[in-house]
Tab-separated table of C-alpha atoms in Angstrom:
chain	number	residue	atom	x	y	z
A	1	MET	CA	17.341	-9.501	23.099
A	2	GLY	CA	14.302	-7.623	21.304
A	3	GLY	CA	14.091	-5.247	18.332
A	4	LEU	CA	14.582	-6.110	14.950
A	5	GLY	CA	17.752	-8.281	15.153
A	6	GLY	CA	16.837	-11.799	15.932
A	7	ALA	CA	15.835	-12.734	19.683
A	8	GLY	CA	16.934	-15.067	21.966
A	9	LYS	CA	18.799	-18.232	20.755
A	10	GLY	CA	19.012	-20.144	17.219
A	11	LYS	CA	20.427	-19.182	14.051
A	12	PHE	CA	20.191	-15.515	14.209
A	13	ALA	CA	21.045	-14.875	17.827
A	14	GLY	CA	23.161	-11.814	18.546
A	15	LYS	CA	23.392	-10.619	14.576
A	16	GLN	CA	22.017	-10.727	11.401
A	17	PRO	CA	23.248	-12.209	7.886
A	18	ARG	CA	24.272	-9.589	5.868
A	19	GLY	CA	21.305	-8.476	3.526
A	20	GLU	CA	18.601	-9.669	5.358
A	21	MET	CA	16.175	-8.569	8.230
A	22	VAL	CA	14.363	-10.557	10.743
A	23	LEU	CA	10.708	-9.250	12.149
A	24	GLY	CA	8.903	-10.999	14.619
A	25	SER	CA	8.339	-12.083	18.218
A	26	GLY	CA	7.364	-14.942	20.281
A	27	GLY	CA	9.165	-17.207	17.986
A	28	ALA	CA	7.142	-15.976	14.897
A	29	ALA	CA	10.034	-14.931	12.492
A	30	ILE	CA	9.516	-13.334	9.253
A	31	HIS	CA	12.304	-13.049	6.813
A	32	CYS	CA	12.351	-10.151	4.138
A	33	LYS	CA	15.602	-9.792	1.461
A	34	ALA	CA	16.759	-6.391	1.997
A	35	GLY	CA	17.953	-4.761	-1.461
A	36	LYS	CA	17.446	-2.086	-3.729
A	37	ASN	CA	14.104	-2.743	-4.661
A	38	THR	CA	12.415	-3.530	-1.137
A	39	ASP	CA	9.231	-1.631	-0.650
A	40	PRO	CA	8.769	-0.732	2.889
A	41	THR	CA	4.938	-1.226	2.370
A	42	GLU	CA	5.321	-5.011	1.677
A	43	ILE	CA	6.801	-5.687	5.238
A	44	ALA	CA	3.354	-3.717	6.559
A	45	THR	CA	1.106	-5.975	5.114
A	46	VAL	CA	2.782	-9.030	6.167
A	47	ALA	CA	2.567	-7.858	10.014
A	48	VAL	CA	-1.429	-8.010	9.903
A	49	ALA	CA	-2.812	-11.006	11.479
A	50	ILE	CA	-6.629	-12.044	11.894
A	51	ARG	CA	-7.309	-13.458	15.277
A	52	MET	CA	-9.975	-13.808	18.128
A	53	LYS	CA	-10.182	-11.281	20.800
A	54	ARG	CA	-11.329	-12.333	24.037
A	55	MET	CA	-14.311	-10.277	25.655
A	56	GLY	CA	-17.141	-10.807	28.282
A	57	ARG	CA	-16.571	-11.481	31.811
A	58	LYS	CA	-14.859	-14.529	33.919
A	59	ASN	CA	-16.360	-17.816	32.907
A	60	ARG	CA	-18.558	-16.158	30.096
A	61	ALA	CA	-16.140	-15.649	27.326
A	62	TYR	CA	-16.896	-13.916	24.093
A	63	TYR	CA	-14.818	-13.503	21.101
A	64	ARG	CA	-14.429	-10.777	18.161
A	65	ILE	CA	-12.423	-11.937	15.253
A	66	CYS	CA	-10.515	-8.694	14.429
A	67	ALA	CA	-7.618	-7.739	11.811
A	68	THR	CA	-4.802	-6.622	14.102
A	69	ASP	CA	-1.156	-5.987	14.125
A	70	ARG	CA	0.719	-8.918	14.788
A	71	ARG	CA	3.050	-7.347	17.261
A	72	SER	CA	-0.175	-6.034	19.570
A	73	PRO	CA	-1.416	-8.026	22.269
A	74	ARG	CA	-4.217	-10.077	22.058
A	75	ASP	CA	-6.897	-7.925	23.763
A	76	GLY	CA	-5.053	-4.948	22.470
A	77	ARG	CA	-5.836	-2.202	19.608
A	78	VAL	CA	-7.262	-3.564	16.575
A	79	ILE	CA	-7.321	-2.588	13.055
A	80	GLU	CA	-10.768	-3.791	11.939
A	81	GLU	CA	-13.161	-6.091	13.576
A	82	LEU	CA	-14.272	-8.877	11.356
A	83	GLY	CA	-16.940	-10.822	12.978
A	84	THR	CA	-17.607	-12.848	16.668
A	85	TYR	CA	-17.585	-16.171	18.196
A	86	ASP	CA	-19.860	-16.943	20.988
A	87	THR	CA	-19.385	-20.024	22.918
A	88	ALA	CA	-22.523	-19.714	24.895
A	89	VAL	CA	-24.636	-20.013	21.799
A	90	PRO	CA	-26.031	-23.666	22.305
A	91	ASP	CA	-25.977	-25.019	18.519
A	92	THR	CA	-22.619	-24.982	17.559
A	93	ASP	CA	-23.122	-23.593	14.183
A	94	ALA	CA	-25.209	-20.743	15.036
A	95	ARG	CA	-22.148	-19.492	17.052
A	96	VAL	CA	-20.148	-17.514	14.298
A	97	THR	CA	-20.620	-14.498	12.174
A	98	LEU	CA	-18.235	-13.337	9.674
A	99	ASN	CA	-17.945	-10.126	7.380
A	100	ASN	CA	-17.158	-12.070	4.454
A	101	ALA	CA	-16.392	-9.044	1.953
A	102	ARG	CA	-14.164	-7.600	5.028
A	103	LEU	CA	-12.537	-10.979	5.677
A	104	GLU	CA	-11.704	-11.749	1.920
A	105	TYR	CA	-10.259	-8.189	1.543
A	106	TRP	CA	-7.675	-8.790	4.554
A	107	LEU	CA	-6.728	-12.525	3.169
A	108	SER	CA	-6.289	-11.120	-0.168
A	109	VAL	CA	-3.559	-8.232	1.119
A	110	GLY	CA	-1.810	-10.873	2.965
A	111	ALA	CA	-3.218	-11.002	6.377
A	112	LYS	CA	-2.483	-14.265	8.290
A	113	PRO	CA	-5.436	-15.777	10.337
A	114	SER	CA	-4.650	-17.885	13.432
A	115	ASP	CA	-4.984	-21.370	13.466
A	116	ALA	CA	-8.472	-21.332	14.976
A	117	VAL	CA	-9.912	-18.294	12.921
A	118	ARG	CA	-8.444	-20.402	10.071
A	119	VAL	CA	-10.772	-23.111	10.813
A	120	LEU	CA	-13.845	-20.777	11.311
A	121	ILE	CA	-13.154	-19.445	7.909
A	122	LYS	CA	-12.952	-22.818	6.271
A	123	LYS	CA	-16.341	-23.581	7.752
A	124	TYR	CA	-18.105	-20.644	7.769
A	125	GLY	CA	-16.407	-18.389	5.292
A	126	ALA	CA	-17.447	-17.086	2.035
A	127	LYS	CA	-17.358	-20.354	0.659
A	128	GLY	CA	-17.629	-22.728	3.588
A	129	THR	CA	-18.162	-26.198	4.112
A	130	ARG	CA	-20.977	-25.685	6.944
A	131	LEU	CA	-22.511	-22.382	5.386
A	132	LYS	CA	-26.120	-24.179	4.634
A	133	GLU	CA	-25.935	-25.405	8.588
A	134	MET	CA	-25.311	-22.163	9.771
A	135	GLU	CA	-28.049	-20.573	8.030
A	136	LEU	CA	-30.535	-23.126	9.532
A	137	ALA	CA	-29.397	-22.668	12.799
A	138	ARG	CA	-29.633	-18.828	12.794
A	139	ALA	CA	-33.076	-19.154	11.326
A	140	LYS	CA	-34.063	-21.673	14.292
A	141	LEU	CA	-32.536	-19.343	16.801
A	142	LYS	CA	-34.759	-16.429	15.520
A	143	LEU	CA	-38.080	-18.423	15.801
A	144	PRO	CA	-40.173	-17.590	19.048
A	145	ARG	CA	-39.482	-20.243	21.862
A	146	ILE	CA	-42.739	-22.546	22.569
A	147	VAL	CA	-42.951	-23.186	26.266
A	148	PRO	CA	-45.571	-25.837	27.001
A	149	ASP	CA	-48.500	-25.757	29.270
A	150	ALA	CA	-47.248	-26.754	32.773
A	151	GLY	CA	-50.516	-28.651	33.391
A	152	VAL	CA	-52.575	-29.437	36.720
A	153	PRO	CA	-50.520	-28.931	39.797
A	154	VAL	CA	-49.399	-31.990	41.426
A	155	PHE	CA	-49.639	-30.651	45.160
A	156	VAL	CA	-51.588	-27.957	46.674
A	157	PRO	CA	-50.766	-27.104	50.120
A	158	GLU	CA	-53.858	-26.587	52.491
A	159	VAL	CA	-54.214	-22.735	53.997
A	160	LYS	CA	-55.110	-22.956	57.624
A	161	ALA	CA	-57.596	-20.531	58.762
A	162	PRO	CA	-56.413	-17.938	61.507
A	163	ALA	CA	-57.747	-17.659	65.164
A	164	THR	CA	-60.705	-15.476	65.656
A	165	ALA	CA	-60.473	-14.743	69.355
A	166	ALA	CA	-58.645	-11.528	69.446
A	167	PRO	CA	-60.928	-9.694	66.975
A	168	ALA	CA	-64.356	-9.960	69.711
A	169	ALA	CA	-62.029	-8.287	72.490
A	170	THR	CA	-61.501	-5.091	70.130
A	171	ALA	CA	-64.941	-4.807	68.601
A	172	ALA	CA	-66.150	-3.711	72.078
A	173	PRO	CA	-64.291	-0.244	72.373
A	174	VAL	CA	-65.036	0.607	69.042
A	175	ALA	CA	-69.083	0.239	69.566
A	176	GLU	CA	-68.601	2.457	72.616
A	177	VAL	CA	-66.690	5.096	70.915
A	178	ALA	CA	-69.524	5.483	68.293
A	179	ALA	CA	-72.229	5.681	70.809
A	180	GLU	CA	-70.778	8.793	72.683
A	181	PRO	CA	-70.817	10.967	69.832
A	182	ALA	CA	-74.735	10.340	69.197
A	183	ALA	CA	-75.089	10.892	72.908
A	184	GLU	CA	-73.922	14.639	72.605
A	185	ALA	CA	-75.352	15.495	69.587
A	186	PRO	CA	-79.039	16.070	70.573
A	187	ALA	CA	-77.992	17.981	73.917
A	188	ALA	CA	-76.384	20.352	71.970
A	189	GLU	CA	-79.672	21.093	69.675
A	190	GLY	CA	-81.551	21.727	72.802
């Protein structure tokens, strides 16, 4: 299994046909004719994928749209970040941000977008079908939130007054302490 020779089951299991090289993993095989005029850099451009990298915490997903090597894991090393997709934004049209200039570059050199990213590019890319809706939704998000006045409270609880029997007992010793220093002061003068 593995490597450059065809993996697992199928037509190329175990050996390669003469003059042909098979690249890929996970069922996605790319066939390139090997010959005298084969340029190794052409194979490298086909291996770039544009896909989403999952970020965020548990139950709060946030995605980065990245150009990455097709063989790297989903959340692994990326070549370049091209945008974001945030599922927590309430307005669907405001969820995506794309760097269209870099996205067009990667598509022009042969990078293949995943199915989910292809849909986002079709809707919100440079020539997208929902560009106006996206701009309106983003402008709406930037506006300050208007919070209506709460109005008159419906129910106000009554506050009970505390009992006053204990403070009278504590007031007498304070008066005695205040009277003693006044009596001593005239005796010291004489």
